[in-house]
Coordinates of C-alpha atoms in Angstrom, one line a residue:
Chain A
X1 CA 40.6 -4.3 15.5
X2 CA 44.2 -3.1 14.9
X3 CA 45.5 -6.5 15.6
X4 CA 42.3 -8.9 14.8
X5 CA 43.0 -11.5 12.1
X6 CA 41.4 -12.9 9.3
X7 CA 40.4 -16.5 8.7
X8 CA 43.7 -18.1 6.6
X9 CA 41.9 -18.7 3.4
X10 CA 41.2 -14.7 4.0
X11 CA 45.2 -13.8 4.9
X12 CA 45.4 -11.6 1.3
X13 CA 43.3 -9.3 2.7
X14 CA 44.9 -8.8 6.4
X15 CA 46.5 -5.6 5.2
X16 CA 42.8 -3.7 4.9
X17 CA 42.1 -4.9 8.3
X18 CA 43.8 -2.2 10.4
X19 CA 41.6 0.6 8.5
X20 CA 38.4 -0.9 7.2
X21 CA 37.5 -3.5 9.7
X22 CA 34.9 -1.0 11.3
X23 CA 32.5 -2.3 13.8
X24 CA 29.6 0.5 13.1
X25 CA 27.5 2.5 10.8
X26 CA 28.6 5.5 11.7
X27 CA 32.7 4.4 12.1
X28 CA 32.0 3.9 7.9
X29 CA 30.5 6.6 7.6
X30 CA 33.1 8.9 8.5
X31 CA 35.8 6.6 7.1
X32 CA 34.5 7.0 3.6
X33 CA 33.9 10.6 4.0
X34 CA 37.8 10.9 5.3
X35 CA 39.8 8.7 2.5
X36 CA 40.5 9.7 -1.2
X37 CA 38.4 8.3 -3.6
X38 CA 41.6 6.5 -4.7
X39 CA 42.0 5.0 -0.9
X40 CA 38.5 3.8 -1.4
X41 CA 38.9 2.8 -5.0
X42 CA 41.7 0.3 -3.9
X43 CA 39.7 -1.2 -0.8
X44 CA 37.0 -1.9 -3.3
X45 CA 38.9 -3.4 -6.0
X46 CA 40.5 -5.5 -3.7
X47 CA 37.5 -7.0 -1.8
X48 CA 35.1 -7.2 -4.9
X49 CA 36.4 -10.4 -6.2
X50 CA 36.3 -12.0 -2.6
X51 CA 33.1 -11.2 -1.8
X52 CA 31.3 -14.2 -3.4
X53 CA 34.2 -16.5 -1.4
X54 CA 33.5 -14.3 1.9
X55 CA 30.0 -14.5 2.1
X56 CA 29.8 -18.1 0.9
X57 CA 32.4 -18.6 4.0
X58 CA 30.1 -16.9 6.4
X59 CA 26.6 -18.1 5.1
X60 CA 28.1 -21.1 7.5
X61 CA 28.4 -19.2 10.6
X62 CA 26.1 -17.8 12.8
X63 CA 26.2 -13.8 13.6
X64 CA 25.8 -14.9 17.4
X65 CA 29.1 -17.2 18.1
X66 CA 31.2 -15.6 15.1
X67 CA 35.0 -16.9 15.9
X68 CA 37.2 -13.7 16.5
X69 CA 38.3 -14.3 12.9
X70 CA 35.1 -14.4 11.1
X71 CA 34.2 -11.7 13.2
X72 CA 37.2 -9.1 11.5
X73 CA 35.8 -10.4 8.8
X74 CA 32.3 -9.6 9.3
X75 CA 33.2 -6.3 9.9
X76 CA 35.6 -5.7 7.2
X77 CA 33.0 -7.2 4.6
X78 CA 30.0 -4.7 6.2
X79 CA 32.4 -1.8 6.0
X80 CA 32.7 -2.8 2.2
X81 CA 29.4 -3.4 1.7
X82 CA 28.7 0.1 3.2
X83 CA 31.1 1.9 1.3
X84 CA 30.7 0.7 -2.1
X85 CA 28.0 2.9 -3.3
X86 CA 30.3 5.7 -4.6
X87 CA 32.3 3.0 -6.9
X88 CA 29.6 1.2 -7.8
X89 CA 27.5 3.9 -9.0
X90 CA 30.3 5.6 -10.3
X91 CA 30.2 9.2 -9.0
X92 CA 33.6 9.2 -9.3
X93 CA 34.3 10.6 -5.8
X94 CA 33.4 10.1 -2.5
X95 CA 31.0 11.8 -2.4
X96 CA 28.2 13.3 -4.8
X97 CA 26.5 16.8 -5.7
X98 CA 22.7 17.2 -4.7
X99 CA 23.4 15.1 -1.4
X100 CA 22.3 16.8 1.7
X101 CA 25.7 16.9 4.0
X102 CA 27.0 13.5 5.6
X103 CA 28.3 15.6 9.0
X104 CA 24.6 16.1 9.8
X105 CA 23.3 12.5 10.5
X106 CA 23.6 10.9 14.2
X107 CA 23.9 7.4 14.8
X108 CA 21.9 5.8 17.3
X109 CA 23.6 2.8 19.2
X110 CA 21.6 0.5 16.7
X111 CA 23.6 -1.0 13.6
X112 CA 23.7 -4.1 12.0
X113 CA 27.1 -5.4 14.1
X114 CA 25.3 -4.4 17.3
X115 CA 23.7 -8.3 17.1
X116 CA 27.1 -9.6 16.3
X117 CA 29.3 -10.3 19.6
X118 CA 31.5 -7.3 19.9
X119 CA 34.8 -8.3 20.0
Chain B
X1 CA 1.6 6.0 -29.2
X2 CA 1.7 3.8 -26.1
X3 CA -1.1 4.2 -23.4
X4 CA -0.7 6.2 -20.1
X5 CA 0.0 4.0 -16.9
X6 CA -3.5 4.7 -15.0
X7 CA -3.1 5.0 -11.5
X8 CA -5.8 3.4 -9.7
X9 CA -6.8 6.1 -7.0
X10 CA -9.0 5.4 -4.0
X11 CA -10.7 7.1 -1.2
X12 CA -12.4 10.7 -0.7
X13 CA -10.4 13.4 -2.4
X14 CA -13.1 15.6 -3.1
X15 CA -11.5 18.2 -0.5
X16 CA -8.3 18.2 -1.1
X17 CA -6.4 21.6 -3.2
X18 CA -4.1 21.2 -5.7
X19 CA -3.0 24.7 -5.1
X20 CA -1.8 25.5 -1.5
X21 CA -0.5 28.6 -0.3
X22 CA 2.9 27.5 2.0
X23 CA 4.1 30.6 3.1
X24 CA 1.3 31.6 5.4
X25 CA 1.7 28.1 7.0
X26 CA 5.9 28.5 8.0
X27 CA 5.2 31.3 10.4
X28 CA 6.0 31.9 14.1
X29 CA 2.5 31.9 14.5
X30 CA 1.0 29.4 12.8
X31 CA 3.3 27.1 14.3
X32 CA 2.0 28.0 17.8
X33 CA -2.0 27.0 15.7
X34 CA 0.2 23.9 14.6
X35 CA 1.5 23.2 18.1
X36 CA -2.0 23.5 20.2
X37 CA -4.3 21.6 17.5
X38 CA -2.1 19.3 16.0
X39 CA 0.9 18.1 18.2
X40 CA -1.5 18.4 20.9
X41 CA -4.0 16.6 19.7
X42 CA -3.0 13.9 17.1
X43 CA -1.3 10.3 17.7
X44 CA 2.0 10.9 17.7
X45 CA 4.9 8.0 16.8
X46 CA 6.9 7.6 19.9
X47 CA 8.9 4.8 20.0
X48 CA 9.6 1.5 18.5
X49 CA 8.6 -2.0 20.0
X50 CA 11.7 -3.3 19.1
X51 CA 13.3 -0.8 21.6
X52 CA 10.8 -2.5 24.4
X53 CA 11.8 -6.0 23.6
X54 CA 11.9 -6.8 27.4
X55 CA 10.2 -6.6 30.8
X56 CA 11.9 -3.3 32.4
X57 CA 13.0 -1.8 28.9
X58 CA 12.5 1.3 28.4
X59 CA 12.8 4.2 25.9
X60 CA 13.2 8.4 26.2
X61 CA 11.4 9.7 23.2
X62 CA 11.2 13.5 23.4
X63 CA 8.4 15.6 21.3
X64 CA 10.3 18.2 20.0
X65 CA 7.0 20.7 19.4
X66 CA 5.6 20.5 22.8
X67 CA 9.2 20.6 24.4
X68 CA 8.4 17.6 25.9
X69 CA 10.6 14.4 27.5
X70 CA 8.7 11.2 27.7
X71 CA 9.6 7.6 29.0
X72 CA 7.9 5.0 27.4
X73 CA 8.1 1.7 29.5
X74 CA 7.8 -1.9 29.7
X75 CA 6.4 -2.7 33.0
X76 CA 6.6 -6.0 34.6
X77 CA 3.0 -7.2 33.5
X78 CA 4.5 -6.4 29.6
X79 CA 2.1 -3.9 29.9
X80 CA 3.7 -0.6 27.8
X81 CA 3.2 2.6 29.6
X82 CA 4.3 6.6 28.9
X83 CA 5.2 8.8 31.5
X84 CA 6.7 12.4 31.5
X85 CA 10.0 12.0 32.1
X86 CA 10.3 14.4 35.1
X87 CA 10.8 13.1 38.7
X88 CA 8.1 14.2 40.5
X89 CA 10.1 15.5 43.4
X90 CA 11.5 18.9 42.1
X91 CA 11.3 18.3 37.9
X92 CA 14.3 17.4 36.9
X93 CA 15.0 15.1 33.7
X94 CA 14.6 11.7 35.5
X95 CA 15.8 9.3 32.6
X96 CA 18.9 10.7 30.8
X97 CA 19.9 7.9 29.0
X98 CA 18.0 7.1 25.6
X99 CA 16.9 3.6 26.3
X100 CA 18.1 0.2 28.3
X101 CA 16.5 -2.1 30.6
X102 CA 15.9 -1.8 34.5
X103 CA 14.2 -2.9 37.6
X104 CA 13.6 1.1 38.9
X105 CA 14.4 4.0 37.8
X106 CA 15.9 6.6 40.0
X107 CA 16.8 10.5 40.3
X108 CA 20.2 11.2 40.0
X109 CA 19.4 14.8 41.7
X110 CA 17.5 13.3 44.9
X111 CA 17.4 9.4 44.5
X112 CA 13.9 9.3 44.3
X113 CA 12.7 6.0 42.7
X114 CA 10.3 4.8 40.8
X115 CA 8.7 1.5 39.3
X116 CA 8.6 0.8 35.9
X117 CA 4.9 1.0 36.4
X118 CA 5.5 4.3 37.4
X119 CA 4.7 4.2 40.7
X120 CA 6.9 5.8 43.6
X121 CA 8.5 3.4 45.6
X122 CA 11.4 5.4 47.0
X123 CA 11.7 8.8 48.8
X124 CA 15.0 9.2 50.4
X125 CA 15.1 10.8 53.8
X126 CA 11.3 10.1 54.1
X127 CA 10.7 11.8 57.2
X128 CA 11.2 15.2 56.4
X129 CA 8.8 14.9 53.8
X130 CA 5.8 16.3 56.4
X131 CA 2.2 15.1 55.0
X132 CA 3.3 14.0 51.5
X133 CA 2.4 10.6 50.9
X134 CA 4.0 8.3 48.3
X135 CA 1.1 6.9 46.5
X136 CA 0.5 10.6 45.4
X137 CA 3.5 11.5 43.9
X138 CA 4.0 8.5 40.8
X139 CA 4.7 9.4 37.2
X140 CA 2.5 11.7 35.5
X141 CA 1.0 9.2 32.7
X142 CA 0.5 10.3 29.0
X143 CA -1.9 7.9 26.8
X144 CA -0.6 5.7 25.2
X145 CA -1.3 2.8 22.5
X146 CA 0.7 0.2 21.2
X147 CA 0.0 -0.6 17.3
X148 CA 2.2 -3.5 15.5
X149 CA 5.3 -2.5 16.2
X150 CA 4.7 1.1 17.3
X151 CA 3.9 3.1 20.8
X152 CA 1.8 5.8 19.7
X153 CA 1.2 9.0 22.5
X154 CA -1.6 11.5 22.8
X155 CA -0.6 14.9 24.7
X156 CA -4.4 15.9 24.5
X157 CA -5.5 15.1 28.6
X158 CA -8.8 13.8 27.1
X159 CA -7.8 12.5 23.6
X160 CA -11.2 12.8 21.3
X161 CA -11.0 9.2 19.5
X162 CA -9.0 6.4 20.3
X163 CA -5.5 5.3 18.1
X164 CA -8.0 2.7 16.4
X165 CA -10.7 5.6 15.6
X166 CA -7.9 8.0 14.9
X167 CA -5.8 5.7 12.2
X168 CA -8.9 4.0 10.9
X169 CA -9.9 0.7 9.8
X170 CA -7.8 0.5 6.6
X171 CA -4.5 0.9 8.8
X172 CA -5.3 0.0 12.2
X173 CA -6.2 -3.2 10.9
X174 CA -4.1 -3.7 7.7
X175 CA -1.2 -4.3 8.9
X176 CA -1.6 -7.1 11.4
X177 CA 1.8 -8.9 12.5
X178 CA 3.7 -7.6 9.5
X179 CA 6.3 -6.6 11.7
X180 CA 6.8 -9.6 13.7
X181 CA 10.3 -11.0 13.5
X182 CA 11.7 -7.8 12.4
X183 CA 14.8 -6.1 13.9
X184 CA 15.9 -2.7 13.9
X185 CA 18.8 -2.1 11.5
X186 CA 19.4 2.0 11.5
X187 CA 18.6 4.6 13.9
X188 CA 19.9 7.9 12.4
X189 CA 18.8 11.7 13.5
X190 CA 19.0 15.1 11.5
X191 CA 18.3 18.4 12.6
X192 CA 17.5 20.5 9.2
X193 CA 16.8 24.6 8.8
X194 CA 13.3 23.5 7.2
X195 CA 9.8 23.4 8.2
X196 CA 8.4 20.1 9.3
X197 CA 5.6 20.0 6.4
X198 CA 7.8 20.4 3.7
X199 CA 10.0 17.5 5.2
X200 CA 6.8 14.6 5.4
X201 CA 6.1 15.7 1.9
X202 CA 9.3 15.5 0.7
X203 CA 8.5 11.7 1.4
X204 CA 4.6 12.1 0.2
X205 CA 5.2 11.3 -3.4
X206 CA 7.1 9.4 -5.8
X207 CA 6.9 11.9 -8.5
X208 CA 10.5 13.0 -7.8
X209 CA 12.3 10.0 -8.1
X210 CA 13.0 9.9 -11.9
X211 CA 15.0 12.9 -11.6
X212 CA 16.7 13.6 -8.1
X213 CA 17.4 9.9 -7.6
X214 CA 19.5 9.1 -10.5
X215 CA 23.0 9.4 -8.2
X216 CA 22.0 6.2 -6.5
X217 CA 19.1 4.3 -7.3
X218 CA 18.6 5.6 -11.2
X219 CA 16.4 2.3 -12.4
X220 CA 14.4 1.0 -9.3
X221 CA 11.0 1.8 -10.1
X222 CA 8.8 1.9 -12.8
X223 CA 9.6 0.5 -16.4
X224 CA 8.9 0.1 -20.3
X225 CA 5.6 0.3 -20.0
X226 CA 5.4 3.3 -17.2
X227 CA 8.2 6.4 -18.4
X228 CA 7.2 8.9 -15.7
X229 CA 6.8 6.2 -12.7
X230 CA 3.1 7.0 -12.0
X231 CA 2.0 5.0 -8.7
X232 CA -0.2 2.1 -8.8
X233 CA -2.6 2.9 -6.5
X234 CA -2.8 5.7 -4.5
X235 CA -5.3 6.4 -1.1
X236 CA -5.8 9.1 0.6
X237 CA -8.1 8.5 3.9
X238 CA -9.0 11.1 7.0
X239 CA -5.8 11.1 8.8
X240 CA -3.7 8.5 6.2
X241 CA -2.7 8.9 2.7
X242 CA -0.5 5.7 0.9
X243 CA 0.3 4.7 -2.8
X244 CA 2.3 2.0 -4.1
X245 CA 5.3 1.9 -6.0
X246 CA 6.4 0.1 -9.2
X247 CA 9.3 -1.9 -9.0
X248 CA 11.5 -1.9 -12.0
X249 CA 11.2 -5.8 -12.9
X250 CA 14.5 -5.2 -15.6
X251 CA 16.5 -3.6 -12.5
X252 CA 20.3 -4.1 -12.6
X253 CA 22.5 -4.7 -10.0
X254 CA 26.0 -3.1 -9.0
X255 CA 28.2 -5.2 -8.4
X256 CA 28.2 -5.3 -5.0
X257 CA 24.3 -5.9 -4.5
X258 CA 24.6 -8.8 -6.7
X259 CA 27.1 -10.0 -4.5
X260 CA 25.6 -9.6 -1.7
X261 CA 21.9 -10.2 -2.4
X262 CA 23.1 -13.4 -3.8
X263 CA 22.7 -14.8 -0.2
X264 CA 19.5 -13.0 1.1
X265 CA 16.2 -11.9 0.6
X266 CA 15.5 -9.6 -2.0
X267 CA 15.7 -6.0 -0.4
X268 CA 15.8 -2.2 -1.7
X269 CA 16.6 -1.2 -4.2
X270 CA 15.8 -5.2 -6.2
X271 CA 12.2 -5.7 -6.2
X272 CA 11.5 -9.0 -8.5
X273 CA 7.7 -11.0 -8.1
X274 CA 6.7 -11.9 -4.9
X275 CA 3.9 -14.2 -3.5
X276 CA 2.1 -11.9 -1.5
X277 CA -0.2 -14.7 0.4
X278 CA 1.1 -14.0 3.5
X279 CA 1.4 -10.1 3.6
X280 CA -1.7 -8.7 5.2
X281 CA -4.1 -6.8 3.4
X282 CA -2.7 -3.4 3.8
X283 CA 0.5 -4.0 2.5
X284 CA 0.6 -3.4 -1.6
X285 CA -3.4 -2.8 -1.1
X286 CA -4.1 -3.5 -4.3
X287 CA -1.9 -6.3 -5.0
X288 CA 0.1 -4.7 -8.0
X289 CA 1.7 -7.5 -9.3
X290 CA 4.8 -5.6 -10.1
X291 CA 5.2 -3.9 -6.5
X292 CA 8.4 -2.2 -5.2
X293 CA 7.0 -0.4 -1.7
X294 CA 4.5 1.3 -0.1
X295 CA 4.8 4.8 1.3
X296 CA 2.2 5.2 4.3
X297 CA 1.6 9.0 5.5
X298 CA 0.5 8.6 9.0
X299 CA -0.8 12.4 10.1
X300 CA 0.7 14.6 11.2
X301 CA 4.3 13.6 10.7
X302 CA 5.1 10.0 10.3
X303 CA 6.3 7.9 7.1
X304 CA 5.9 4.5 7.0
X305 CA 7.6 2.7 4.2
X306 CA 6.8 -0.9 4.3
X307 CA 8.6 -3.7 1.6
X308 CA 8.7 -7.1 1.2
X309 CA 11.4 -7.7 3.9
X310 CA 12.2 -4.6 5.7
X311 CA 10.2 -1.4 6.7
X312 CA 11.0 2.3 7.9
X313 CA 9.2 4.5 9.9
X314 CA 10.3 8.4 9.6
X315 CA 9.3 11.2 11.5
X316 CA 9.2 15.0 10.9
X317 CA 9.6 17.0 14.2
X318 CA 9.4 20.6 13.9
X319 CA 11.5 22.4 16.8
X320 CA 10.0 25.5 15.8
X321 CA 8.9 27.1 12.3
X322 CA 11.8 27.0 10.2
X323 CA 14.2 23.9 12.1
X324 CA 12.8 20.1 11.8
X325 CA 14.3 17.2 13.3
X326 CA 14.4 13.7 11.3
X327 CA 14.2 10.7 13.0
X328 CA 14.8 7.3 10.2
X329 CA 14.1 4.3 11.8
X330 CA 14.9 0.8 9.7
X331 CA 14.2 -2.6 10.2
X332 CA 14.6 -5.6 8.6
X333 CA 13.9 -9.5 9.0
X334 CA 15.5 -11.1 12.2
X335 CA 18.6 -13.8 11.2
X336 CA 21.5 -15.0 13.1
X337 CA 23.6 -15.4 9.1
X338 CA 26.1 -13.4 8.9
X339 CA 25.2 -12.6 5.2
X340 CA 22.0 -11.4 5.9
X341 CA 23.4 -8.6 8.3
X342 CA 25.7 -8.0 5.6
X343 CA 22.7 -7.0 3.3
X344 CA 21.0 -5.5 5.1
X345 CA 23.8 -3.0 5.6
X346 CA 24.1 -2.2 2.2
X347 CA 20.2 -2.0 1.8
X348 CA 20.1 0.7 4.6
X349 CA 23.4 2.4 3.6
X350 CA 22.2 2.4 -0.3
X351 CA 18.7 4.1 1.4
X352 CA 20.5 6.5 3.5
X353 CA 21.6 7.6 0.7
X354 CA 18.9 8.5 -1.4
X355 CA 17.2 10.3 1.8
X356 CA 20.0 12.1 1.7
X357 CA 19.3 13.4 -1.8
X358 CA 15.4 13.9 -0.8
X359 CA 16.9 16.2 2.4
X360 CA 19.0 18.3 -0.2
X361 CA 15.7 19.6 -1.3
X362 CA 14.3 20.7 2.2
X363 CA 15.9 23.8 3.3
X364 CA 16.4 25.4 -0.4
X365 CA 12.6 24.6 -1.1
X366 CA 12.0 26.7 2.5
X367 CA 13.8 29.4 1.1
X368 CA 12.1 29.5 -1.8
X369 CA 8.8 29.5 -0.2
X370 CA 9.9 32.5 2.3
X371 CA 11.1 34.8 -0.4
X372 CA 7.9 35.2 -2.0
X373 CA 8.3 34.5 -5.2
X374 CA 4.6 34.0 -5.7
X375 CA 1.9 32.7 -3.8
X376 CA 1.1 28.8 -3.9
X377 CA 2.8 25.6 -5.0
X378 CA 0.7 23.6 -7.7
X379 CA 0.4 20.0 -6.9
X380 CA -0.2 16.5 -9.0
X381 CA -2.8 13.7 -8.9
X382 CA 0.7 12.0 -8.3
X383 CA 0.8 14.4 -5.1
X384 CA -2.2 13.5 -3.9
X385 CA -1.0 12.8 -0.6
X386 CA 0.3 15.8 0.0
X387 CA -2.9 17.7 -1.0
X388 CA -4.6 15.1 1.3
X389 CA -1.8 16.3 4.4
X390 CA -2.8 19.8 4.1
X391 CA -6.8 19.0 3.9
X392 CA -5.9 17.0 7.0
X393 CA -4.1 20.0 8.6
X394 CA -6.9 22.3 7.9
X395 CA -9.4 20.1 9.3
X396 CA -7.3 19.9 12.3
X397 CA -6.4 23.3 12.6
X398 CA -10.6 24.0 12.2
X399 CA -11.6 21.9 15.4
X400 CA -12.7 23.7 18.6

């Protein structure tokens, strides 16, 4: 993923690519639960305004024969998607008191991506 | 002052206790009644369909009570099958991989092989095999029943009702096709320091949700007109309890779910009015016209949420007395758009989440119990379910 590219009308968001262009549940997971709530903070604030564009972009495409491009940005947009709940709702960190500990959940080989052609 | 939201309640709860004595149940011992009258005897949720999808697939469910290793099988006929998963050479673990697709499986100790109908087709070195003849030595079968999307085991040699007799009408045939097109979207696994019981009830009632919920999903059910979220309708049955939930029609969206539910079909936690024509009859039973979910409790240890678009099945696996494995299983509507994956992702993620507040509760509540503080919990109408597990328990733990 290190070196996938975005679609051009997508090119402002290259520089998120390298770290948040994730191709699994559990990859997201443990990325949000490894970054500072001011890492994710800026991930979100950037990609929240071009998620209407993005996923107008993609309603065109089908999650079977994804271009290499679309599909960095599939994956950057699902790692978003994934680890917006802590800025959305506010808790004002990564994580939140009266959760039951992220390090215990295993991921099966099932997750969303696993329908989308791995690139 | 406004009038009470009435839950509609049906079925027989005439034996079910709304006080219950816990700790007696969390011992080494009645874990061992638990193990040779319940886990022994009862349906058991073993694997998913969607893991069987084609002729030679196959899945490695284990059954963490019984310390057992199955392999649940598409054969080439389609016909699902269950096996132990021991090769019946010497007995060692014959599939080791959780699931995939093959022609034959074979022994990585001896290279014995067998068919995906679990027949023996391969000794190596026959010939020094004196008197042992192949057609003896397939498989061992377990029963096995397939229902909607569900393989269903029975450990008991002679199991005393069929899955049909054992679910019952109301769910055997409620829920007819409301799986189909659906693909798994999560597959996660916890192993917790907390009895199995206190886990499925964790999930038997919605009582909770207007307090330890309010971290991630703080508006999603009820409303105005219902303050304390009462359910609907709420059934308890001989080996099933469900209720319905109240979706909160005035809901608000983050951000992000706006964004992204913009291109899908409504999922958790956005419930808005839904023509339920099409939904078979078990589904929102009594067609509230404000539904959010169901919450099925299959007995002994299964959960079975079903919405309008997705469904989950959980599962509550005691390893012994006092440590539970969690199985989540997700699925959602099959789509080849993009955006559709991409909501479903936060649907799940946003639902992982509030488990994860509902699993806070599980090993500080066994605590609790164990220190003997007093001597029985005290239980709702709105917990009827869980009254209803532990009649269902008892009646099991009663039988010969």
């Amino acid at each position: 993923m290190k070196d996938a590219l975005l679609p051009s009308s997508f090119s402002d968001l290259q520089v998120w690519v390298k770290d948040w262009a994730l191709t699994c549940e559990e990859e997201r997971f443990v990325r949000l639960h490894s970054v500072s709530h001011q890492e994710l903070s800026d991930f979100y604030n950037a990609m929240l305004p071009r998620l209407p564009a993005i996923l107008e972009h993609l309603s065109t495409c089908r999650l079977s024969a994804l271009s290499p491009e679309d599909l960095t940005l599939f994956h950057l947009t699902c790692t978003m998607a994934e680890t917006s709940h802590p800025m959305d709702l506010g808790w004002g960190a990564t994580d939140f008191p009266g959760a039951y500990r992220w390090q215990a959940f295993q991921f099966a080989t099932v997750s969303q991506s696993s329908r989308a052609k791995l690139a | 002052m406004a009038q009470e939201f009435q839950t509609l309640f049906a079925g027989d709860s005439s034996q079910c206790k709304n006080k219950i004595n816990l700790k007696e149940r969390f011992t080494p011992e009645f874990f061992k009644l638990e193990q040779e009258k319940i886990f022994k005897k009862a349906w058991l949720v073993a694997a998913s369909m969607t893991d069987l999808a084609q002729r030679g697939s196959f899945y490695v469910s284990d059954i963490p009570p019984l310390k057992l290793s199955l392999l649940i099988v598409r054969g080439e006929d389609d016909k699902i099958r269950a096996f132990h998963n021991v090769c019946r050479h010497r007995g060692d673990k014959l599939v080791q991989t959780q699931t995939g697709t093959t022609r034959a499986f074979t022994c990585a100790f001896h290279a014995w092989t067998f068919s995906t109908s679990g027949k023996l087709v391969n000794i190596t070195d026959a010939s020094q095999f004196k008197g042992i003849e192949k057609e003896n030595y397939g498989l061992v079968p377990v029963n096995c029943e397939v229902w909607e999307d569900l393989v269903f085991v029975c450990l008991d040699d002679k199991p005393q009702e069929n899955l049909e007799q054992y679910l019952g009408p109301e769910i055997y045939h409620g829920y007819k096709d409301f799986a189909k097109g659906r693909v798994k979207i999560a597959d996660h696994k916890l192993v917790l320091k907390t009895n199995w019981n206190l886990g499925t009830n964790a999930f038997s009632e919605g009582y909770h949700n207007l307090y330890i919920h309010k971290n991630t999903v703080p508006d999603y059910q009820g409303g105005a007109g219902n303050p304390d979220r009462h359910r609907p309708y709420l059934e308890v049955g001989r080996h099933f309890g469900r209720y319905s939930t109240h979706g909160n029609q005035n809901h608000k969206k983050t951000p992000t779910e706006a964004a992204v539910y913009a291109h899908s079909r409504p999922l958790f936690p956005w419930f808005p009015p839904l023509d339920m024509s099409n939904y078979p009859p078990g589904i929102n039973p009594s067609r509230f016209d404000q539904w959010g979910f169901d919450i099925v409790h299959i007995f002994p240890n299964c959960i079975f949420g079903p919405q309008a678009n997705s469904h989950a099945f959980m599962t509550f696996w005691p390893i012994d007395h006092e440590t539970t494995e969690i199985r989540n299983w997700r699925f959602a509507y099959g789509s080849d758009n993009p955006t559709d994956a991409i909501a479903q992702a936060y649907s799940v993620t946003r639902a992982r989440e509030v488990i994860r507040e509902d699993m806070n509760t599980m090993e500080t509540t066994l605590q609790g119990i164990n220190s003997g503080a007093f001597e029985h919990i005290v239980l709702s109408q709105q917990e009827l379910l869980i009254q209803n597990h532990y009649r269902a328990a008892d009646a099991m733990l009663a039988k010969d």
